[in-house]
Amino acid sequence: MVSEFIKKDAFKAFDVLKAGGIAIIPMDVGYTCAGGSGAALKKIFDTKQRQASKRNAMVGDLAIAKELYELSERGWDVINTIVGDYDLPLGAVGPCRLDHPLLNVLDREAIQASTKDGTLVMLLNAGPFHAEICNCLLYTSPSPRDGLLSRMPS
């Protein structure tokens, strides 16, 4: 069970990201600087003096991964074993559906920072705060621009 404190803070961080800003958020793998737009990601990369060739890991969970990744059965077995059976965090890279509605809410620069040659980098299962951010992405926003699943075809 996730505390109300974490839920409220995750929702606040999500609002900052939704507005295109930057949030520093706790994960089981440490803290991360997350950007809600290409401009925010550029500012993070510039501040950290990070090479543009290094990809940004998008926040995601298994539900988001299943929507975006196009993996083989073996690829899914690996992800499900690490994330599901062992309950470990995982930075996954795999071929993805770049035209998927879940990505349509992002600007071109944000997509470019997280993809390369048709593959997407996504951080999965990085703790309770991470899970709540994923829930915000999937379920909390009523408008098509804000809520990712609300953009999904019926």
Tab-separated table of C-alpha atoms in Angstrom:
chain	number	residue	atom	x	y	z
A	1	MET	CA	0.000	0.000	0.000
A	2	VAL	CA	1.363	3.396	-1.002
A	3	SER	CA	1.087	6.232	1.507
A	4	GLU	CA	-1.035	9.293	0.819
A	5	PHE	CA	2.152	11.349	1.177
A	6	ILE	CA	3.752	9.583	-1.797
A	7	LYS	CA	0.542	9.772	-3.836
A	8	LYS	CA	0.188	13.520	-3.241
A	9	ASP	CA	3.837	14.247	-3.982
A	10	ALA	CA	3.735	12.130	-7.134
A	11	PHE	CA	0.667	14.019	-8.315
A	12	LYS	CA	2.443	17.350	-7.669
A	13	ALA	CA	5.495	16.153	-9.611
A	14	PHE	CA	3.231	14.943	-12.415
A	15	ASP	CA	1.615	18.400	-12.624
A	16	VAL	CA	5.067	19.978	-12.991
A	17	LEU	CA	5.989	17.505	-15.740
A	18	LYS	CA	2.637	17.915	-17.468
A	19	ALA	CA	3.300	21.666	-17.631
A	20	GLY	CA	6.642	20.968	-19.344
A	21	GLY	CA	8.776	21.542	-16.262
A	22	ILE	CA	11.472	19.634	-14.409
A	23	ALA	CA	10.954	17.505	-11.298
A	24	ILE	CA	13.542	15.754	-9.140
A	25	ILE	CA	11.891	12.562	-8.016
A	26	PRO	CA	12.926	9.651	-5.773
A	27	MET	CA	13.251	6.190	-7.248
A	28	ASP	CA	14.504	2.894	-5.846
A	29	VAL	CA	17.574	3.382	-8.055
A	30	GLY	CA	18.286	6.874	-6.639
A	31	TYR	CA	16.922	10.274	-7.558
A	32	THR	CA	16.199	11.292	-11.121
A	33	CYS	CA	15.691	14.577	-12.901
A	34	ALA	CA	12.611	14.186	-15.073
A	35	GLY	CA	11.585	16.594	-17.806
A	36	GLY	CA	8.087	17.107	-19.141
A	37	SER	CA	9.180	18.535	-22.503
A	38	GLY	CA	12.064	18.582	-24.933
A	39	ALA	CA	13.136	21.983	-23.572
A	40	ALA	CA	13.141	20.628	-20.004
A	41	LEU	CA	15.184	17.583	-21.049
A	42	LYS	CA	17.658	19.840	-22.883
A	43	LYS	CA	18.064	21.940	-19.729
A	44	ILE	CA	18.702	18.767	-17.688
A	45	PHE	CA	21.228	17.482	-20.244
A	46	ASP	CA	22.998	20.870	-20.386
A	47	THR	CA	23.099	21.240	-16.584
A	48	LYS	CA	24.455	17.722	-16.102
A	49	GLN	CA	26.800	18.176	-19.075
A	50	ARG	CA	25.315	14.999	-20.488
A	51	GLN	CA	26.051	14.087	-24.096
A	52	ALA	CA	23.044	14.352	-26.402
A	53	SER	CA	23.847	10.834	-27.659
A	54	LYS	CA	22.945	9.390	-24.238
A	55	ARG	CA	19.248	8.523	-24.180
A	56	ASN	CA	16.743	9.650	-21.578
A	57	ALA	CA	14.842	6.814	-19.899
A	58	MET	CA	11.100	7.422	-19.986
A	59	VAL	CA	9.046	6.572	-16.910
A	60	GLY	CA	6.930	3.487	-17.429
A	61	ASP	CA	5.412	0.380	-15.923
A	62	LEU	CA	4.404	-2.948	-17.436
A	63	ALA	CA	1.105	-1.537	-18.728
A	64	ILE	CA	2.909	1.290	-20.527
A	65	ALA	CA	5.640	-1.068	-21.766
A	66	LYS	CA	3.044	-3.441	-23.212
A	67	GLU	CA	1.495	-0.553	-25.109
A	68	LEU	CA	4.756	0.775	-26.518
A	69	TYR	CA	7.216	-2.083	-26.968
A	70	GLU	CA	7.205	-4.552	-29.849
A	71	LEU	CA	9.143	-7.407	-28.283
A	72	SER	CA	9.561	-11.081	-28.981
A	73	GLU	CA	8.131	-13.639	-26.581
A	74	ARG	CA	11.620	-14.097	-25.165
A	75	GLY	CA	11.974	-10.323	-24.664
A	76	TRP	CA	8.720	-10.232	-22.698
A	77	ASP	CA	9.829	-13.257	-20.673
A	78	VAL	CA	12.992	-11.398	-19.644
A	79	ILE	CA	11.091	-8.230	-18.663
A	80	ASN	CA	8.362	-10.151	-16.814
A	81	THR	CA	10.947	-12.226	-14.924
A	82	ILE	CA	13.064	-9.257	-13.812
A	83	VAL	CA	10.205	-6.850	-13.092
A	84	GLY	CA	7.468	-9.283	-12.093
A	85	ASP	CA	9.065	-12.373	-10.573
A	86	TYR	CA	12.103	-10.707	-8.978
A	87	ASP	CA	10.478	-7.277	-8.408
A	88	LEU	CA	13.624	-5.475	-9.567
A	89	PRO	CA	13.937	-2.171	-11.424
A	90	LEU	CA	14.925	-2.408	-15.072
A	91	GLY	CA	16.110	0.025	-17.708
A	92	ALA	CA	14.696	-1.583	-20.847
A	93	VAL	CA	15.582	-0.775	-24.449
A	94	GLY	CA	13.537	-2.250	-27.250
A	95	PRO	CA	11.771	-1.650	-30.535
A	96	CYS	CA	8.672	0.455	-30.077
A	97	ARG	CA	5.582	1.871	-31.741
A	98	LEU	CA	6.663	5.470	-32.364
A	99	ASP	CA	3.218	6.324	-33.728
A	100	HIS	CA	1.424	5.115	-30.590
A	101	PRO	CA	-0.993	7.598	-28.914
A	102	LEU	CA	0.967	7.281	-25.654
A	103	LEU	CA	3.853	9.062	-27.378
A	104	ASN	CA	1.738	11.582	-29.289
A	105	VAL	CA	1.457	13.819	-26.214
A	106	LEU	CA	5.229	14.377	-26.212
A	107	ASP	CA	7.000	16.956	-28.340
A	108	ARG	CA	9.477	15.877	-31.021
A	109	GLU	CA	12.532	16.751	-28.907
A	110	ALA	CA	11.321	14.681	-25.949
A	111	ILE	CA	10.747	11.679	-28.212
A	112	GLN	CA	14.189	12.105	-29.796
A	113	ALA	CA	15.818	12.229	-26.340
A	114	SER	CA	14.312	8.824	-25.445
A	115	THR	CA	14.500	6.950	-28.752
A	116	LYS	CA	17.081	5.879	-31.291
A	117	ASP	CA	16.636	3.913	-34.485
A	118	GLY	CA	13.096	2.880	-33.564
A	119	THR	CA	13.983	1.783	-30.025
A	120	LEU	CA	12.785	3.305	-26.760
A	121	VAL	CA	14.479	3.494	-23.351
A	122	MET	CA	12.129	3.048	-20.400
A	123	LEU	CA	12.699	2.681	-16.664
A	124	LEU	CA	10.387	0.067	-15.166
A	125	ASN	CA	9.574	-0.865	-11.576
A	126	ALA	CA	11.647	1.781	-9.787
A	127	GLY	CA	9.638	1.958	-6.566
A	128	PRO	CA	6.423	3.384	-5.127
A	129	PHE	CA	6.928	6.987	-6.263
A	130	HIS	CA	7.750	5.778	-9.764
A	131	ALA	CA	4.609	3.607	-9.739
A	132	GLU	CA	2.471	6.578	-8.717
A	133	ILE	CA	3.927	8.731	-11.519
A	134	CYS	CA	2.989	5.913	-13.917
A	135	ASN	CA	-0.531	5.851	-12.470
A	136	CYS	CA	-0.785	9.601	-13.050
A	137	LEU	CA	0.319	9.112	-16.652
A	138	LEU	CA	-2.255	6.432	-17.267
A	139	TYR	CA	-5.276	7.283	-15.196
A	140	THR	CA	-5.544	10.735	-13.642
A	141	SER	CA	-5.925	13.253	-16.422
A	142	PRO	CA	-9.352	13.782	-17.957
A	143	SER	CA	-8.365	15.652	-21.136
A	144	PRO	CA	-6.920	14.004	-24.251
A	145	ARG	CA	-3.796	16.213	-24.085
A	146	ASP	CA	-3.058	15.317	-20.474
A	147	GLY	CA	-4.098	11.701	-19.995
A	148	LEU	CA	-2.258	9.102	-21.993
A	149	LEU	CA	-4.846	6.348	-21.880
A	150	SER	CA	-7.582	8.824	-22.713
A	151	ARG	CA	-5.827	9.129	-26.095
A	152	MET	CA	-6.065	5.399	-26.702
A	153	PRO	CA	-8.543	4.298	-29.356
A	154	SER	CA	-11.572	2.438	-27.970
